[in-house]
Short mmCIF file of C-alpha atoms in Angstrom, two decimals:
data_model
loop_
_atom_site.label_atom_id
_atom_site.label_comp_id
_atom_site.label_asym_id
_atom_site.label_seq_id
_atom_site.Cartn_x
_atom_site.Cartn_y
_atom_site.Cartn_z
CA MET A 3 46.36 15.47 2.56
CA SER A 4 42.87 16.69 4.49
CA GLU A 5 40.01 14.01 4.70
CA ALA A 6 37.19 14.69 2.79
CA LYS A 7 34.46 16.30 4.41
CA ALA A 8 31.47 14.03 5.76
CA PRO A 9 28.17 14.87 4.43
CA LEU A 10 25.24 16.16 6.42
CA LEU A 11 23.36 13.22 6.54
CA GLU A 12 24.54 10.04 5.48
CA VAL A 13 22.09 6.65 5.56
CA GLU A 14 23.20 3.07 4.64
CA GLY A 15 21.29 0.01 4.69
CA LEU A 16 18.39 1.32 6.67
CA LYS A 17 15.87 -0.48 7.55
CA LYS A 18 12.49 -0.57 9.39
CA HIS A 19 10.31 -3.69 9.78
CA PHE A 20 6.99 -4.07 12.02
CA PRO A 21 5.88 -7.45 13.52
CA VAL A 22 2.56 -8.58 12.73
CA ARG A 23 1.10 -10.07 15.18
CA LYS A 24 -2.29 -12.52 15.38
CA GLY A 25 -4.13 -14.02 18.59
CA LEU A 26 -4.86 -13.77 21.81
CA LEU A 27 -0.97 -14.02 22.86
CA SER A 28 0.05 -11.71 20.25
CA THR A 29 1.69 -14.51 18.65
CA VAL A 30 4.20 -12.85 15.76
CA VAL A 31 3.20 -13.82 12.58
CA GLY A 32 4.87 -12.02 10.03
CA GLN A 33 7.08 -8.57 9.26
CA VAL A 34 5.97 -5.53 7.58
CA TYR A 35 8.84 -4.83 5.42
CA ALA A 36 8.20 -1.10 5.51
CA VAL A 37 11.92 0.19 4.36
CA ASP A 38 14.53 -2.74 4.18
CA GLY A 39 17.59 -1.41 3.30
CA ILE A 40 18.20 2.05 1.52
CA SER A 41 21.46 4.48 1.45
CA PHE A 42 21.64 7.47 0.64
CA ARG A 43 23.60 10.69 1.62
CA ILE A 44 22.89 14.76 1.80
CA GLU A 45 25.14 17.31 1.70
CA GLU A 46 25.23 20.79 3.35
CA GLY A 47 22.64 23.05 1.46
CA GLU A 48 21.13 19.90 -0.61
CA THR A 49 17.67 19.00 -1.36
CA LEU A 50 16.99 15.08 -1.68
CA GLY A 51 13.60 14.21 -3.08
CA LEU A 52 12.26 11.07 -2.06
CA VAL A 53 9.21 10.09 -3.98
CA GLY A 54 7.30 6.86 -4.88
CA GLU A 55 3.53 5.68 -4.64
CA SER A 56 1.76 5.67 -0.94
CA GLY A 57 2.91 3.12 1.18
CA CYS A 58 6.07 2.56 -0.18
CA GLY A 59 8.06 3.38 3.07
CA LYS A 60 8.98 6.90 2.24
CA SER A 61 7.22 8.74 5.56
CA THR A 62 8.80 5.96 7.58
CA ALA A 63 11.85 6.53 6.37
CA GLY A 64 12.14 9.77 7.28
CA LYS A 65 10.76 8.77 11.21
CA ALA A 66 13.40 6.42 11.26
CA ILE A 67 15.88 9.21 10.51
CA LEU A 68 14.59 11.23 12.99
CA ARG A 69 14.35 8.39 15.40
CA LEU A 70 10.82 9.64 16.35
CA ILE A 71 10.53 5.76 15.21
CA GLU A 72 13.31 3.21 16.12
CA PRO A 73 15.38 1.57 12.99
CA THR A 74 15.23 -2.27 12.64
CA ALA A 75 19.06 -1.68 11.21
CA GLY A 76 21.20 0.28 9.45
CA THR A 77 23.11 3.28 10.01
CA VAL A 78 22.47 7.28 10.14
CA LYS A 79 25.25 9.43 10.51
CA VAL A 80 25.09 13.21 11.12
CA ARG A 81 28.17 14.80 10.11
CA GLY A 82 30.04 11.36 10.00
CA GLU A 83 28.64 10.75 13.66
CA ARG A 84 26.38 7.68 14.23
CA ILE A 85 22.98 9.22 15.95
CA ASP A 86 20.92 5.37 15.50
CA ASN A 87 22.45 4.12 18.49
CA LEU A 88 22.52 6.90 20.80
CA SER A 89 20.37 7.29 24.08
CA ARG A 90 17.43 9.41 24.65
CA ALA A 91 20.02 11.87 26.47
CA GLN A 92 22.63 11.74 24.13
CA MET A 93 20.23 12.45 21.10
CA ARG A 94 19.15 15.98 22.42
CA PRO A 95 21.80 18.03 21.49
CA PHE A 96 20.87 16.51 17.51
CA ARG A 97 17.17 17.10 18.08
CA ARG A 98 18.49 20.75 17.45
CA GLU A 99 20.34 19.86 13.81
CA LEU A 100 17.27 17.37 12.95
CA GLN A 101 13.71 19.11 12.52
CA VAL A 102 10.42 17.73 10.74
CA VAL A 103 7.49 19.90 8.82
CA PHE A 104 4.77 17.52 9.44
CA GLN A 105 2.20 16.18 6.39
CA ASP A 106 -0.89 17.40 7.72
CA PRO A 107 -0.60 21.00 9.30
CA TYR A 108 -3.61 21.19 11.64
CA SER A 109 -2.89 17.70 13.83
CA SER A 110 0.63 18.48 14.01
CA LEU A 111 -0.40 21.59 16.02
CA ASN A 112 -1.65 21.56 19.60
CA PRO A 113 -5.19 23.27 19.23
CA ARG A 114 -4.93 24.34 22.95
CA LEU A 115 -1.66 26.48 22.46
CA SER A 116 -1.54 29.58 21.09
CA VAL A 117 0.60 29.17 17.36
CA GLY A 118 2.86 31.81 19.21
CA ALA A 119 3.34 29.29 22.23
CA ILE A 120 3.88 26.46 19.62
CA VAL A 121 6.73 28.10 17.82
CA ALA A 122 8.09 29.67 21.41
CA GLU A 123 8.05 25.65 22.72
CA PRO A 124 11.19 24.51 21.14
CA LEU A 125 12.98 27.89 22.52
CA ARG A 126 11.90 26.92 25.83
CA ASN A 127 12.81 23.36 25.75
CA TYR A 128 16.11 24.39 25.22
CA GLY A 129 16.40 27.38 27.49
CA ILE A 130 17.48 29.37 24.77
CA SER A 131 15.32 32.70 25.20
CA GLY A 132 12.74 33.81 27.52
CA GLY A 133 10.44 36.89 28.41
CA SER A 134 10.68 39.51 25.94
CA GLU A 135 13.81 37.97 23.93
CA LEU A 136 11.76 35.15 23.34
CA ARG A 137 8.61 37.30 21.91
CA ALA A 138 10.91 39.04 19.72
CA ARG A 139 12.57 35.65 18.08
CA VAL A 140 9.11 34.32 17.62
CA ALA A 141 7.84 37.30 15.96
CA GLU A 142 10.85 37.53 13.50
CA LEU A 143 10.01 33.57 12.77
CA PHE A 144 6.43 34.70 11.97
CA ARG A 145 7.96 37.11 9.57
CA LYS A 146 10.48 34.94 7.79
CA VAL A 147 7.24 32.37 7.12
CA GLY A 148 4.98 35.59 5.71
CA LEU A 149 2.82 36.17 9.08
CA ARG A 150 2.29 38.98 11.11
CA GLU A 151 3.10 39.29 14.59
CA GLU A 152 -0.40 40.29 15.84
CA ALA A 153 -1.19 36.45 14.70
CA MET A 154 1.08 35.13 17.57
CA GLN A 155 -2.22 35.25 19.82
CA ARG A 156 -4.55 33.31 17.71
CA TYR A 157 -5.25 29.62 17.63
CA PRO A 158 -4.20 26.67 15.07
CA HIS A 159 -8.37 26.39 14.22
CA GLU A 160 -8.25 29.97 13.37
CA PHE A 161 -5.78 30.01 10.26
CA SER A 162 -6.16 28.61 6.71
CA GLY A 163 -4.45 25.34 5.59
CA GLY A 164 -1.38 27.31 4.04
CA GLN A 165 -0.84 29.42 7.14
CA ARG A 166 -1.27 26.40 9.66
CA GLN A 167 1.87 25.34 7.17
CA ARG A 168 3.39 28.34 7.54
CA ILE A 169 3.44 28.05 11.48
CA GLY A 170 4.91 24.41 11.64
CA ILE A 171 7.78 25.74 9.46
CA ALA A 172 8.30 28.55 11.63
CA ARG A 173 8.35 25.71 14.42
CA ALA A 174 10.67 23.68 12.56
CA LEU A 175 13.18 26.81 12.45
CA ALA A 176 13.29 28.08 15.52
CA LEU A 177 16.53 25.96 16.79
CA GLN A 178 18.10 27.11 13.45
CA PRO A 179 18.31 23.24 12.12
CA SER A 180 20.78 21.77 9.86
CA LEU A 181 18.14 19.51 8.10
CA ILE A 182 14.52 19.19 8.14
CA VAL A 183 12.35 16.35 7.04
CA CYS A 184 9.54 17.37 4.72
CA ASP A 185 6.95 15.04 5.11
CA GLU A 186 4.54 15.64 2.29
CA PRO A 187 4.40 19.21 3.41
CA VAL A 188 2.16 20.52 0.82
CA SER A 189 0.04 17.62 -0.14
CA ALA A 190 -2.91 18.44 1.56
CA LEU A 191 -3.02 22.02 0.27
CA ASP A 192 -4.39 23.41 -2.67
CA VAL A 193 -2.53 23.71 -5.65
CA SER A 194 -1.86 27.45 -5.75
CA VAL A 195 -0.70 27.22 -1.97
CA GLN A 196 1.74 24.46 -2.64
CA ALA A 197 3.68 26.58 -4.71
CA GLN A 198 3.93 29.59 -2.12
CA VAL A 199 4.82 26.90 0.42
CA ILE A 200 7.77 25.53 -2.23
CA ASN A 201 8.65 28.68 -3.11
CA LEU A 202 8.86 29.87 0.94
CA LEU A 203 11.24 26.65 1.31
CA ARG A 204 13.80 27.72 -0.95
CA ASP A 205 14.26 30.90 -0.26
CA LEU A 206 14.19 30.10 3.46
CA GLN A 207 17.20 27.01 2.11
CA SER A 208 18.92 30.03 0.01
CA GLU A 209 18.85 32.26 3.42
CA PHE A 210 19.86 29.83 6.16
CA GLY A 211 21.84 27.38 4.29
CA LEU A 212 19.38 24.44 5.11
CA SER A 213 19.24 21.04 3.67
CA TYR A 214 16.01 19.47 3.13
CA LEU A 215 14.93 15.48 2.76
CA PHE A 216 11.47 16.27 0.99
CA VAL A 217 9.42 13.68 1.08
CA ALA A 218 6.44 13.31 -1.54
CA HIS A 219 4.76 11.31 -3.96
CA ASP A 220 3.71 14.67 -6.36
CA LEU A 221 6.95 14.89 -9.07
CA ALA A 222 5.90 17.58 -10.19
CA VAL A 223 6.40 19.73 -6.67
CA VAL A 224 9.58 17.50 -6.19
CA GLU A 225 11.16 18.55 -9.53
CA HIS A 226 10.52 22.45 -8.31
CA ILE A 227 12.61 21.98 -5.49
CA SER A 228 14.98 18.94 -5.34
CA HIS A 229 18.84 19.13 -6.19
CA ARG A 230 18.72 14.86 -6.07
CA ILE A 231 16.15 12.38 -6.51
CA ALA A 232 15.64 9.12 -4.82
CA VAL A 233 12.56 6.44 -6.14
CA MET A 234 10.94 4.33 -3.99
CA TYR A 235 9.46 0.79 -4.74
CA LEU A 236 7.91 -0.99 -2.02
CA GLY A 237 10.70 -0.16 0.59
CA LYS A 238 13.75 -0.52 -1.48
CA ILE A 239 15.50 2.96 -3.05
CA VAL A 240 15.44 1.72 -7.21
CA GLU A 241 17.14 4.83 -8.56
CA LEU A 242 19.02 7.96 -7.50
CA THR A 243 20.13 10.73 -9.25
CA ASP A 244 20.31 14.43 -10.27
CA ARG A 245 16.80 15.72 -11.00
CA ASP A 246 17.60 16.74 -14.65
CA SER A 247 18.68 13.40 -15.57
CA LEU A 248 16.12 11.92 -13.95
CA PHE A 249 13.27 13.64 -15.80
CA ALA A 250 15.60 13.65 -18.81
CA GLU A 251 16.48 9.89 -19.07
CA PRO A 252 15.30 7.62 -16.32
CA LEU A 253 16.87 4.26 -15.93
CA HIS A 254 14.23 2.10 -14.24
CA PRO A 255 10.74 1.36 -15.70
CA TYR A 256 8.85 1.97 -12.67
CA THR A 257 10.84 5.92 -12.55
CA GLU A 258 9.71 5.99 -16.28
CA ALA A 259 6.45 5.13 -15.16
CA LEU A 260 5.74 7.34 -12.75
CA LEU A 261 7.20 10.18 -14.71
CA SER A 262 4.68 9.26 -18.00
CA ALA A 263 1.69 10.61 -15.52
CA VAL A 264 3.24 13.59 -14.37
CA PRO A 265 1.03 16.50 -16.25
CA THR A 266 2.75 18.89 -19.22
CA PRO A 267 1.90 22.49 -19.37
CA ASP A 268 2.62 22.55 -23.31
CA PRO A 269 -0.82 21.05 -25.15
CA GLU A 270 1.28 20.41 -27.98
CA ALA A 271 3.73 17.96 -26.20
CA LYS A 272 2.90 14.26 -26.46
CA ARG A 273 3.40 11.84 -23.67
CA GLU A 274 2.80 8.41 -23.96
CA ARG A 275 0.95 7.26 -20.79
CA ILE A 276 2.12 4.08 -18.99
CA ILE A 277 -0.35 2.03 -17.41
CA LEU A 278 1.46 -0.64 -14.87
CA ALA A 279 -0.59 -3.64 -14.59
CA GLY A 280 -1.62 -5.03 -11.10
CA ASP A 281 -1.48 -3.63 -7.73
CA VAL A 282 1.52 -2.61 -5.13
CA PRO A 283 2.53 -6.05 -3.52
CA SER A 284 2.19 -6.44 0.32
CA PRO A 285 5.46 -5.11 2.00
CA ILE A 286 4.47 -8.02 4.24
CA SER A 287 5.30 -10.60 1.78
CA PRO A 288 6.99 -8.67 -1.24
CA PRO A 289 7.96 -10.67 -4.31
CA SER A 290 10.94 -12.46 -4.71
CA GLY A 291 13.97 -11.30 -7.51
CA CYS A 292 12.95 -7.67 -8.10
CA ARG A 293 9.94 -6.55 -6.35
CA PHE A 294 8.77 -4.51 -9.27
CA HIS A 295 8.92 -7.66 -11.74
CA THR A 296 5.26 -8.30 -11.26
CA ARG A 297 4.20 -5.12 -12.72
CA CYS A 298 7.10 -4.24 -14.78
CA PRO A 299 6.41 -4.38 -18.84
CA TYR A 300 10.34 -5.21 -19.80
CA ALA A 301 10.68 -8.62 -16.63
CA MET A 302 12.75 -11.13 -17.88
CA ALA A 303 12.88 -14.44 -16.36
CA ARG A 304 15.77 -13.47 -14.03
CA CYS A 305 13.84 -10.83 -12.53
CA SER A 306 11.71 -13.12 -10.43
CA THR A 307 14.63 -15.25 -8.84
CA GLU A 308 17.49 -12.53 -8.69
CA GLU A 309 17.34 -9.26 -6.71
CA PRO A 310 18.70 -6.46 -8.37
CA GLN A 311 21.54 -4.56 -6.41
CA VAL A 312 21.77 -0.67 -7.01
CA ARG A 313 25.23 0.32 -9.00
CA GLU A 314 26.07 3.38 -10.51
CA VAL A 315 25.86 2.93 -14.36
CA LYS A 316 26.60 6.39 -15.38
CA PRO A 317 28.17 9.19 -13.09
CA GLY A 318 25.98 9.90 -10.07
CA HIS A 319 23.32 8.19 -11.71
CA GLN A 320 22.18 5.10 -9.73
CA VAL A 321 19.92 2.45 -10.48
CA ALA A 322 18.52 -1.37 -9.26
CA CYS A 323 17.56 -2.80 -12.46
CA HIS A 324 18.74 -5.85 -14.48
CA LEU A 325 17.98 -3.84 -17.70
CA HIS A 326 21.35 -2.13 -17.41
CA ASP A 327 23.36 -5.24 -17.15
CA ALA A 328 26.03 -5.91 -19.95
CA GLY A 329 24.11 -7.14 -23.08
CA VAL A 330 20.98 -5.81 -22.13
CA ALA A 331 19.34 -3.10 -24.37
CA PRO A 332 18.88 -0.01 -22.45
CA LEU A 333 15.27 1.03 -21.32
CA ALA A 334 15.19 3.88 -23.90
CA ALA A 335 16.06 1.52 -27.13
CA ARG A 336 13.06 -0.51 -25.84
CA HIS A 337 9.99 1.76 -27.24
#
């Protein structure tokens, strides 16, 4: 029997803690538990949306996977091969496989370089092409993202936000990667431009067989592009399932609250808005037990002492919530 094919990306127990220092001697007095043990996988050609409120650890998770920051613990595998423990030289071949599109399309582009030189830089770094061939490849990348070849001579400040993000996407595509981490790629753009960039990403995925880790706080955007969605709260993944199941029947109270805030295009549709009590707790001292229990409308006594484990409660639908233990009424029945 042949072995099952390894997923493109497999993340297991990933943690990233930042030390809190104080005083003249910079003594470590605590930790920021930015990402605290998350696990998921992404298959070839798949988009996984990673959503949650600001500060929940989404972007940190993406940077740790790419080794832009070093993980504290856990494993990251690309096609079954661990990359979290590789040296800088050993990591270099994987840099071609793993690319990123940053949130701010202005600060992520070097203002001193023409945009043609910016997109050409990764090709030069890896010695892939030079001279007229390099120019032809860059021009083709510009066409792929909807920009004219003449634009290659211009500088980042001469473009709109949406055009700059297209340049960032062209740079990410240059090395023909397998996975692109999209870190809030449309949050700084106008709504009409957001739709254009999302549609571009979908078209490129179809053409090149790309996989995306799509980090965002806007569930409406994530719904449009994702195959599966992972919901993060305070450094933990609390729910993970396919897009349709998440929007049709959320199983975690936090997901339910997030979905209640998504605008609906139907003016006749009635949706009860769920307002969560209190603020998001500090990641320096997260609550004991379930981290969401301080704001959860369904919290029970055990929620404050016993941390729920992520488990599959329906085929392909994982959730970390005591509500779904045996003998406890499901979420939908509590309305």
